[in-house]
PDB file of C-alpha atoms in Angstrom:
ATOM      1  CA  UNK A   1     -21.070   4.655  -5.119  1.00  0.00           C
ATOM      2  CA  UNK A   2     -22.410   6.886  -7.860  1.00  0.00           C
ATOM      3  CA  UNK A   3     -20.293   9.745  -9.098  1.00  0.00           C
ATOM      4  CA  UNK A   4     -22.420  12.444  -7.446  1.00  0.00           C
ATOM      5  CA  UNK A   5     -21.427  11.165  -4.009  1.00  0.00           C
ATOM      6  CA  UNK A   6     -17.724  11.950  -4.470  1.00  0.00           C
ATOM      7  CA  UNK A   7     -16.529  14.843  -2.332  1.00  0.00           C
ATOM      8  CA  UNK A   8     -13.791  17.302  -3.239  1.00  0.00           C
ATOM      9  CA  UNK A   9     -10.407  16.721  -1.627  1.00  0.00           C
ATOM     10  CA  UNK A  10      -7.235  18.764  -1.251  1.00  0.00           C
ATOM     11  CA  UNK A  11      -4.602  16.150  -0.281  1.00  0.00           C
ATOM     12  CA  UNK A  12      -3.749  12.630  -1.489  1.00  0.00           C
ATOM     13  CA  UNK A  13      -2.209   9.732   0.469  1.00  0.00           C
ATOM     14  CA  UNK A  14      -0.844   6.674  -1.319  1.00  0.00           C
ATOM     15  CA  UNK A  15      -0.164   3.121  -0.287  1.00  0.00           C
ATOM     16  CA  UNK A  16       2.861   1.597  -2.063  1.00  0.00           C
ATOM     17  CA  UNK A  17       2.998  -2.197  -2.487  1.00  0.00           C
ATOM     18  CA  UNK A  18       0.712  -3.433  -5.228  1.00  0.00           C
ATOM     19  CA  UNK A  19      -0.537   0.090  -5.906  1.00  0.00           C
ATOM     20  CA  UNK A  20       2.493   2.146  -6.947  1.00  0.00           C
ATOM     21  CA  UNK A  21       4.994  -0.679  -7.402  1.00  0.00           C
ATOM     22  CA  UNK A  22       4.502  -4.250  -8.593  1.00  0.00           C
ATOM     23  CA  UNK A  23       5.803  -5.843  -5.408  1.00  0.00           C
ATOM     24  CA  UNK A  24       2.908  -7.976  -4.196  1.00  0.00           C
ATOM     25  CA  UNK A  25       3.825 -10.766  -6.634  1.00  0.00           C
ATOM     26  CA  UNK A  26       7.292 -10.818  -5.030  1.00  0.00           C
ATOM     27  CA  UNK A  27       5.779 -10.990  -1.548  1.00  0.00           C
ATOM     28  CA  UNK A  28       3.679 -13.973  -2.622  1.00  0.00           C
ATOM     29  CA  UNK A  29       6.802 -15.630  -4.014  1.00  0.00           C
ATOM     30  CA  UNK A  30       8.757 -15.017  -0.791  1.00  0.00           C
ATOM     31  CA  UNK A  31       5.978 -16.203   1.517  1.00  0.00           C
ATOM     32  CA  UNK A  32       5.393 -19.183  -0.765  1.00  0.00           C
ATOM     33  CA  UNK A  33       9.057 -20.181  -0.580  1.00  0.00           C
ATOM     34  CA  UNK A  34       8.988 -20.085   3.228  1.00  0.00           C
ATOM     35  CA  UNK A  35       5.849 -22.170   3.738  1.00  0.00           C
ATOM     36  CA  UNK A  36       6.889 -24.601   0.986  1.00  0.00           C
ATOM     37  CA  UNK A  37       9.857 -25.628   3.142  1.00  0.00           C
ATOM     38  CA  UNK A  38       7.298 -27.050   5.567  1.00  0.00           C
ATOM     39  CA  UNK A  39       5.094 -28.765   2.991  1.00  0.00           C
ATOM     40  CA  UNK A  40       2.503 -26.052   2.460  1.00  0.00           C
ATOM     41  CA  UNK A  41       1.301 -23.944  -0.447  1.00  0.00           C
ATOM     42  CA  UNK A  42       0.709 -20.239   0.174  1.00  0.00           C
ATOM     43  CA  UNK A  43      -2.731 -19.208  -1.069  1.00  0.00           C
ATOM     44  CA  UNK A  44      -6.432 -18.906  -0.354  1.00  0.00           C
ATOM     45  CA  UNK A  45      -8.026 -16.144   1.690  1.00  0.00           C
ATOM     46  CA  UNK A  46      -4.911 -15.895   3.874  1.00  0.00           C
ATOM     47  CA  UNK A  47      -3.234 -13.967   1.040  1.00  0.00           C
ATOM     48  CA  UNK A  48      -5.851 -11.217   1.353  1.00  0.00           C
ATOM     49  CA  UNK A  49      -5.686 -11.214   5.153  1.00  0.00           C
ATOM     50  CA  UNK A  50      -1.924 -10.590   4.966  1.00  0.00           C
ATOM     51  CA  UNK A  51      -2.179  -8.053   2.126  1.00  0.00           C
ATOM     52  CA  UNK A  52      -1.360  -4.531   3.317  1.00  0.00           C
ATOM     53  CA  UNK A  53      -0.510  -5.561   6.877  1.00  0.00           C
ATOM     54  CA  UNK A  54       2.757  -4.684   8.651  1.00  0.00           C
ATOM     55  CA  UNK A  55       5.417  -7.319   7.976  1.00  0.00           C
ATOM     56  CA  UNK A  56       5.458  -8.610  11.568  1.00  0.00           C
ATOM     57  CA  UNK A  57       1.676  -9.080  11.566  1.00  0.00           C
ATOM     58  CA  UNK A  58       1.893 -10.903   8.252  1.00  0.00           C
ATOM     59  CA  UNK A  59       4.496 -13.241   9.742  1.00  0.00           C
ATOM     60  CA  UNK A  60       2.292 -13.920  12.770  1.00  0.00           C
ATOM     61  CA  UNK A  61      -0.712 -14.720  10.567  1.00  0.00           C
ATOM     62  CA  UNK A  62       1.257 -17.094   8.339  1.00  0.00           C
ATOM     63  CA  UNK A  63       2.961 -18.897  11.232  1.00  0.00           C
ATOM     64  CA  UNK A  64      -0.375 -19.359  12.982  1.00  0.00           C
ATOM     65  CA  UNK A  65      -2.280 -20.442   9.856  1.00  0.00           C
ATOM     66  CA  UNK A  66       0.230 -23.114   8.810  1.00  0.00           C
ATOM     67  CA  UNK A  67       1.364 -23.938  12.362  1.00  0.00           C
ATOM     68  CA  UNK A  68       4.977 -23.394  11.325  1.00  0.00           C
ATOM     69  CA  UNK A  69       7.697 -24.420  13.810  1.00  0.00           C
ATOM     70  CA  UNK A  70       9.211 -20.943  13.641  1.00  0.00           C
ATOM     71  CA  UNK A  71       9.473 -17.940  15.937  1.00  0.00           C
ATOM     72  CA  UNK A  72       8.676 -14.482  14.573  1.00  0.00           C
ATOM     73  CA  UNK A  73      12.400 -13.699  14.519  1.00  0.00           C
ATOM     74  CA  UNK A  74      13.243 -16.892  12.622  1.00  0.00           C
ATOM     75  CA  UNK A  75      10.491 -16.247  10.080  1.00  0.00           C
ATOM     76  CA  UNK A  76      11.599 -12.625   9.698  1.00  0.00           C
ATOM     77  CA  UNK A  77      15.215 -13.655   9.099  1.00  0.00           C
ATOM     78  CA  UNK A  78      14.180 -16.030   6.303  1.00  0.00           C
ATOM     79  CA  UNK A  79      11.874 -13.363   4.929  1.00  0.00           C
ATOM     80  CA  UNK A  80      14.599 -10.692   4.874  1.00  0.00           C
ATOM     81  CA  UNK A  81      17.083 -12.986   3.150  1.00  0.00           C
ATOM     82  CA  UNK A  82      14.613 -13.985   0.430  1.00  0.00           C
ATOM     83  CA  UNK A  83      13.466 -10.390   0.065  1.00  0.00           C
ATOM     84  CA  UNK A  84      17.006  -9.195  -0.670  1.00  0.00           C
ATOM     85  CA  UNK A  85      17.346 -11.913  -3.299  1.00  0.00           C
ATOM     86  CA  UNK A  86      13.983 -11.148  -4.926  1.00  0.00           C
ATOM     87  CA  UNK A  87      13.624  -7.360  -4.908  1.00  0.00           C
ATOM     88  CA  UNK A  88      16.207  -6.585  -7.577  1.00  0.00           C
ATOM     89  CA  UNK A  89      14.114  -4.172  -9.607  1.00  0.00           C
ATOM     90  CA  UNK A  90      10.428  -3.747  -8.963  1.00  0.00           C
ATOM     91  CA  UNK A  91       8.539  -1.884 -11.685  1.00  0.00           C
ATOM     92  CA  UNK A  92       6.096   0.981 -11.244  1.00  0.00           C
ATOM     93  CA  UNK A  93       2.454   0.031 -11.734  1.00  0.00           C
ATOM     94  CA  UNK A  94       0.627   1.400 -14.815  1.00  0.00           C
ATOM     95  CA  UNK A  95      -0.400   5.046 -14.399  1.00  0.00           C
ATOM     96  CA  UNK A  96       1.348   5.494 -11.040  1.00  0.00           C
ATOM     97  CA  UNK A  97       4.219   7.780 -12.042  1.00  0.00           C
ATOM     98  CA  UNK A  98       1.996   9.826 -14.362  1.00  0.00           C
ATOM     99  CA  UNK A  99      -0.503  10.484 -11.558  1.00  0.00           C
ATOM    100  CA  UNK A 100       2.151  11.392  -8.981  1.00  0.00           C
ATOM    101  CA  UNK A 101       3.891  13.809 -11.366  1.00  0.00           C
ATOM    102  CA  UNK A 102       0.538  15.354 -12.340  1.00  0.00           C
ATOM    103  CA  UNK A 103      -0.443  16.015  -8.721  1.00  0.00           C
ATOM    104  CA  UNK A 104       3.007  17.370  -7.896  1.00  0.00           C
ATOM    105  CA  UNK A 105       2.963  19.665 -10.927  1.00  0.00           C
ATOM    106  CA  UNK A 106      -0.353  21.128  -9.779  1.00  0.00           C
ATOM    107  CA  UNK A 107       0.818  21.575  -6.171  1.00  0.00           C
ATOM    108  CA  UNK A 108      -1.517  18.977  -4.711  1.00  0.00           C
ATOM    109  CA  UNK A 109       0.106  17.782  -1.453  1.00  0.00           C
ATOM    110  CA  UNK A 110       0.894  14.050  -1.622  1.00  0.00           C
ATOM    111  CA  UNK A 111       2.184  11.641   1.027  1.00  0.00           C
ATOM    112  CA  UNK A 112       3.131   7.983   1.163  1.00  0.00           C
ATOM    113  CA  UNK A 113       1.641   5.675   3.816  1.00  0.00           C
ATOM    114  CA  UNK A 114       3.062   2.169   3.546  1.00  0.00           C
ATOM    115  CA  UNK A 115       3.188  -0.690   6.030  1.00  0.00           C
ATOM    116  CA  UNK A 116       6.769  -1.386   4.915  1.00  0.00           C
ATOM    117  CA  UNK A 117       9.651  -0.738   7.280  1.00  0.00           C
ATOM    118  CA  UNK A 118      12.387   1.734   6.367  1.00  0.00           C
ATOM    119  CA  UNK A 119      14.734  -1.134   5.485  1.00  0.00           C
ATOM    120  CA  UNK A 120      12.160  -2.758   3.213  1.00  0.00           C
ATOM    121  CA  UNK A 121      11.169   0.557   1.628  1.00  0.00           C
ATOM    122  CA  UNK A 122      14.770   1.402   0.770  1.00  0.00           C
ATOM    123  CA  UNK A 123      15.327  -2.047  -0.721  1.00  0.00           C
ATOM    124  CA  UNK A 124      12.295  -1.830  -2.999  1.00  0.00           C
ATOM    125  CA  UNK A 125      12.701   1.785  -4.144  1.00  0.00           C
ATOM    126  CA  UNK A 126      16.472   2.315  -4.420  1.00  0.00           C
ATOM    127  CA  UNK A 127      16.144   2.532  -8.221  1.00  0.00           C
ATOM    128  CA  UNK A 128      13.018   4.735  -8.002  1.00  0.00           C
ATOM    129  CA  UNK A 129      14.230   7.531  -5.725  1.00  0.00           C
ATOM    130  CA  UNK A 130      13.369  10.275  -8.248  1.00  0.00           C
ATOM    131  CA  UNK A 131       9.721   9.219  -8.231  1.00  0.00           C
ATOM    132  CA  UNK A 132       9.442   8.701  -4.470  1.00  0.00           C
ATOM    133  CA  UNK A 133      11.107  12.058  -3.806  1.00  0.00           C
ATOM    134  CA  UNK A 134       7.914  13.635  -5.197  1.00  0.00           C
ATOM    135  CA  UNK A 135       6.149  12.956  -1.880  1.00  0.00           C
ATOM    136  CA  UNK A 136       6.007  15.695   0.720  1.00  0.00           C
ATOM    137  CA  UNK A 137       6.600  13.034   3.365  1.00  0.00           C
ATOM    138  CA  UNK A 138       6.606   9.269   3.816  1.00  0.00           C
ATOM    139  CA  UNK A 139       5.092   7.316   6.693  1.00  0.00           C
ATOM    140  CA  UNK A 140       6.798   3.915   6.874  1.00  0.00           C
ATOM    141  CA  UNK A 141       4.457   2.082   9.207  1.00  0.00           C
ATOM    142  CA  UNK A 142       6.731  -0.882   9.848  1.00  0.00           C
ATOM    143  CA  UNK A 143       9.273   1.304  11.630  1.00  0.00           C
ATOM    144  CA  UNK A 144       7.469   4.572  12.442  1.00  0.00           C
ATOM    145  CA  UNK A 145       6.968   4.982  16.217  1.00  0.00           C
ATOM    146  CA  UNK A 146       3.875   7.143  15.709  1.00  0.00           C
ATOM    147  CA  UNK A 147       2.032   4.303  13.936  1.00  0.00           C
ATOM    148  CA  UNK A 148       0.946   2.335  16.983  1.00  0.00           C
ATOM    149  CA  UNK A 149      -1.262  -0.208  15.194  1.00  0.00           C
ATOM    150  CA  UNK A 150      -1.017  -1.138  11.514  1.00  0.00           C
ATOM    151  CA  UNK A 151      -3.696  -1.385   8.848  1.00  0.00           C
ATOM    152  CA  UNK A 152      -6.667  -2.014   9.002  1.00  0.00           C
ATOM    153  CA  UNK A 153      -6.394   0.396  11.948  1.00  0.00           C
ATOM    154  CA  UNK A 154      -6.509   4.035  10.710  1.00  0.00           C
ATOM    155  CA  UNK A 155      -3.319   5.157  12.527  1.00  0.00           C
ATOM    156  CA  UNK A 156      -1.051   5.314   9.479  1.00  0.00           C
ATOM    157  CA  UNK A 157      -3.385   7.542   7.452  1.00  0.00           C
ATOM    158  CA  UNK A 158      -4.130   9.846  10.376  1.00  0.00           C
ATOM    159  CA  UNK A 159      -0.381  10.233  11.009  1.00  0.00           C
ATOM    160  CA  UNK A 160       0.148  10.964   7.308  1.00  0.00           C
ATOM    161  CA  UNK A 161      -2.554  13.654   7.356  1.00  0.00           C
ATOM    162  CA  UNK A 162      -1.133  15.321  10.480  1.00  0.00           C
ATOM    163  CA  UNK A 163       2.297  15.626   8.891  1.00  0.00           C
ATOM    164  CA  UNK A 164       1.123  17.872   6.091  1.00  0.00           C
ATOM    165  CA  UNK A 165       2.021  21.484   7.042  1.00  0.00           C
ATOM    166  CA  UNK A 166      -1.635  22.564   7.033  1.00  0.00           C
ATOM    167  CA  UNK A 167      -2.831  19.437   8.902  1.00  0.00           C
ATOM    168  CA  UNK A 168      -5.958  18.896   6.766  1.00  0.00           C
ATOM    169  CA  UNK A 169      -9.167  17.416   8.068  1.00  0.00           C
ATOM    170  CA  UNK A 170      -9.223  13.679   7.201  1.00  0.00           C
ATOM    171  CA  UNK A 171     -12.318  14.234   5.042  1.00  0.00           C
ATOM    172  CA  UNK A 172     -10.159  16.351   2.716  1.00  0.00           C
ATOM    173  CA  UNK A 173      -7.690  13.495   2.142  1.00  0.00           C
ATOM    174  CA  UNK A 174      -8.084  10.908  -0.611  1.00  0.00           C
ATOM    175  CA  UNK A 175      -6.493   7.501   0.016  1.00  0.00           C
ATOM    176  CA  UNK A 176      -5.227   5.277  -2.805  1.00  0.00           C
ATOM    177  CA  UNK A 177      -5.036   1.566  -1.945  1.00  0.00           C
ATOM    178  CA  UNK A 178      -4.995  -1.904  -3.435  1.00  0.00           C
ATOM    179  CA  UNK A 179      -5.603  -3.987  -0.299  1.00  0.00           C
ATOM    180  CA  UNK A 180      -8.820  -4.554   1.694  1.00  0.00           C
ATOM    181  CA  UNK A 181      -6.956  -3.873   4.958  1.00  0.00           C
ATOM    182  CA  UNK A 182      -5.759  -0.544   3.565  1.00  0.00           C
ATOM    183  CA  UNK A 183      -9.212   0.420   2.365  1.00  0.00           C
ATOM    184  CA  UNK A 184     -10.627  -0.347   5.817  1.00  0.00           C
ATOM    185  CA  UNK A 185      -7.892   1.815   7.354  1.00  0.00           C
ATOM    186  CA  UNK A 186      -8.784   4.704   5.059  1.00  0.00           C
ATOM    187  CA  UNK A 187     -12.502   4.380   5.753  1.00  0.00           C
ATOM    188  CA  UNK A 188     -11.868   4.220   9.501  1.00  0.00           C
ATOM    189  CA  UNK A 189      -9.765   7.375   9.209  1.00  0.00           C
ATOM    190  CA  UNK A 190     -12.757   9.191   7.693  1.00  0.00           C
ATOM    191  CA  UNK A 191     -11.227   9.407   4.214  1.00  0.00           C
ATOM    192  CA  UNK A 192     -12.531   8.534   0.770  1.00  0.00           C
ATOM    193  CA  UNK A 193     -10.664   5.621  -0.790  1.00  0.00           C
ATOM    194  CA  UNK A 194      -9.717   4.820  -4.371  1.00  0.00           C
ATOM    195  CA  UNK A 195      -9.109   1.080  -4.684  1.00  0.00           C
ATOM    196  CA  UNK A 196      -7.111  -0.609  -7.430  1.00  0.00           C
ATOM    197  CA  UNK A 197      -7.371  -4.262  -6.376  1.00  0.00           C
ATOM    198  CA  UNK A 198      -5.661  -7.372  -7.643  1.00  0.00           C
ATOM    199  CA  UNK A 199      -7.909  -8.607 -10.482  1.00  0.00           C
ATOM    200  CA  UNK A 200      -8.280 -11.953  -8.666  1.00  0.00           C
ATOM    201  CA  UNK A 201      -9.543 -10.351  -5.465  1.00  0.00           C
ATOM    202  CA  UNK A 202     -13.125 -11.488  -4.733  1.00  0.00           C
ATOM    203  CA  UNK A 203     -15.609  -8.646  -5.209  1.00  0.00           C
ATOM    204  CA  UNK A 204     -16.814  -8.765  -1.606  1.00  0.00           C
ATOM    205  CA  UNK A 205     -13.416  -7.406  -0.522  1.00  0.00           C
ATOM    206  CA  UNK A 206     -13.903  -4.213  -2.556  1.00  0.00           C
ATOM    207  CA  UNK A 207     -17.270  -3.056  -1.255  1.00  0.00           C
ATOM    208  CA  UNK A 208     -16.007  -0.514   1.282  1.00  0.00           C
ATOM    209  CA  UNK A 209     -14.038   1.530  -1.269  1.00  0.00           C
ATOM    210  CA  UNK A 210     -15.408   4.840  -2.546  1.00  0.00           C
ATOM    211  CA  UNK A 211     -14.461   3.877  -6.099  1.00  0.00           C
ATOM    212  CA  UNK A 212     -12.874   0.741  -7.569  1.00  0.00           C
ATOM    213  CA  UNK A 213     -10.636   0.993 -10.646  1.00  0.00           C
ATOM    214  CA  UNK A 214      -8.850  -1.551 -12.810  1.00  0.00           C
ATOM    215  CA  UNK A 215      -5.758   0.665 -12.944  1.00  0.00           C
ATOM    216  CA  UNK A 216      -4.489   4.061 -11.805  1.00  0.00           C
ATOM    217  CA  UNK A 217      -4.610   4.908 -15.508  1.00  0.00           C
ATOM    218  CA  UNK A 218      -8.409   5.016 -15.110  1.00  0.00           C
ATOM    219  CA  UNK A 219      -8.396   7.602 -12.296  1.00  0.00           C
ATOM    220  CA  UNK A 220     -10.109  10.894 -13.149  1.00  0.00           C
ATOM    221  CA  UNK A 221      -8.838  13.579 -10.741  1.00  0.00           C
ATOM    222  CA  UNK A 222     -11.657  15.985 -11.561  1.00  0.00           C
ATOM    223  CA  UNK A 223     -14.182  13.601  -9.951  1.00  0.00           C
ATOM    224  CA  UNK A 224     -12.686  14.592  -6.586  1.00  0.00           C
ATOM    225  CA  UNK A 225     -12.162  18.285  -7.354  1.00  0.00           C
ATOM    226  CA  UNK A 226      -8.512  17.821  -8.368  1.00  0.00           C
ATOM    227  CA  UNK A 227      -6.960  19.282 -11.551  1.00  0.00           C
ATOM    228  CA  UNK A 228      -7.711  17.317 -14.728  1.00  0.00           C
ATOM    229  CA  UNK A 229      -4.877  15.654 -16.584  1.00  0.00           C
ATOM    230  CA  UNK A 230      -3.297  18.027 -19.095  1.00  0.00           C
TER     231      UNK A 230
END
């Protein structure tokens, strides 16, 4: 889209994995370790199908794709064990903390909308609580009863919008995402979407985003009617 098509917004909603924290590489490592036990290599377009989905859906997709002799519960148990071993300290992505602190400083309401469960969220962010406390609220789709269907369904972003005190119209909310499923969820919710994709993601998976950036460091708030960086 050209710059003149951007519409002003009043609220921002952020995905987490791969956007705010560098956790997607750990997910790939964990999934890779599981499928390797059965003689497979985790990769291809399946990676992008799983990206941004609730953990249970990701497990179902991987089991089905590789025809693994595992139940969802067995896969999830292996996944949780490897996750605990791997998520020691996940770093913030470039520009993420700066942007969150800028929006907070200027009283722009911000929320988190992640497909992670509460258990997974706590594991990945226990050393980043000061940053994640900047959010007005957090919607943890993997364990939130109000999120009936995960991304690419719009539920999680609509729930996040409703939980702001002023319950803004979805068109006034700007979604930040890295995954195609998340972008589709934002679009389906009637929201503009800023996408910061994995650099290896094929370009056809980025076409639905309002704007595509290489990094959150490249985001210009004023393009969406938000306060400029100081």
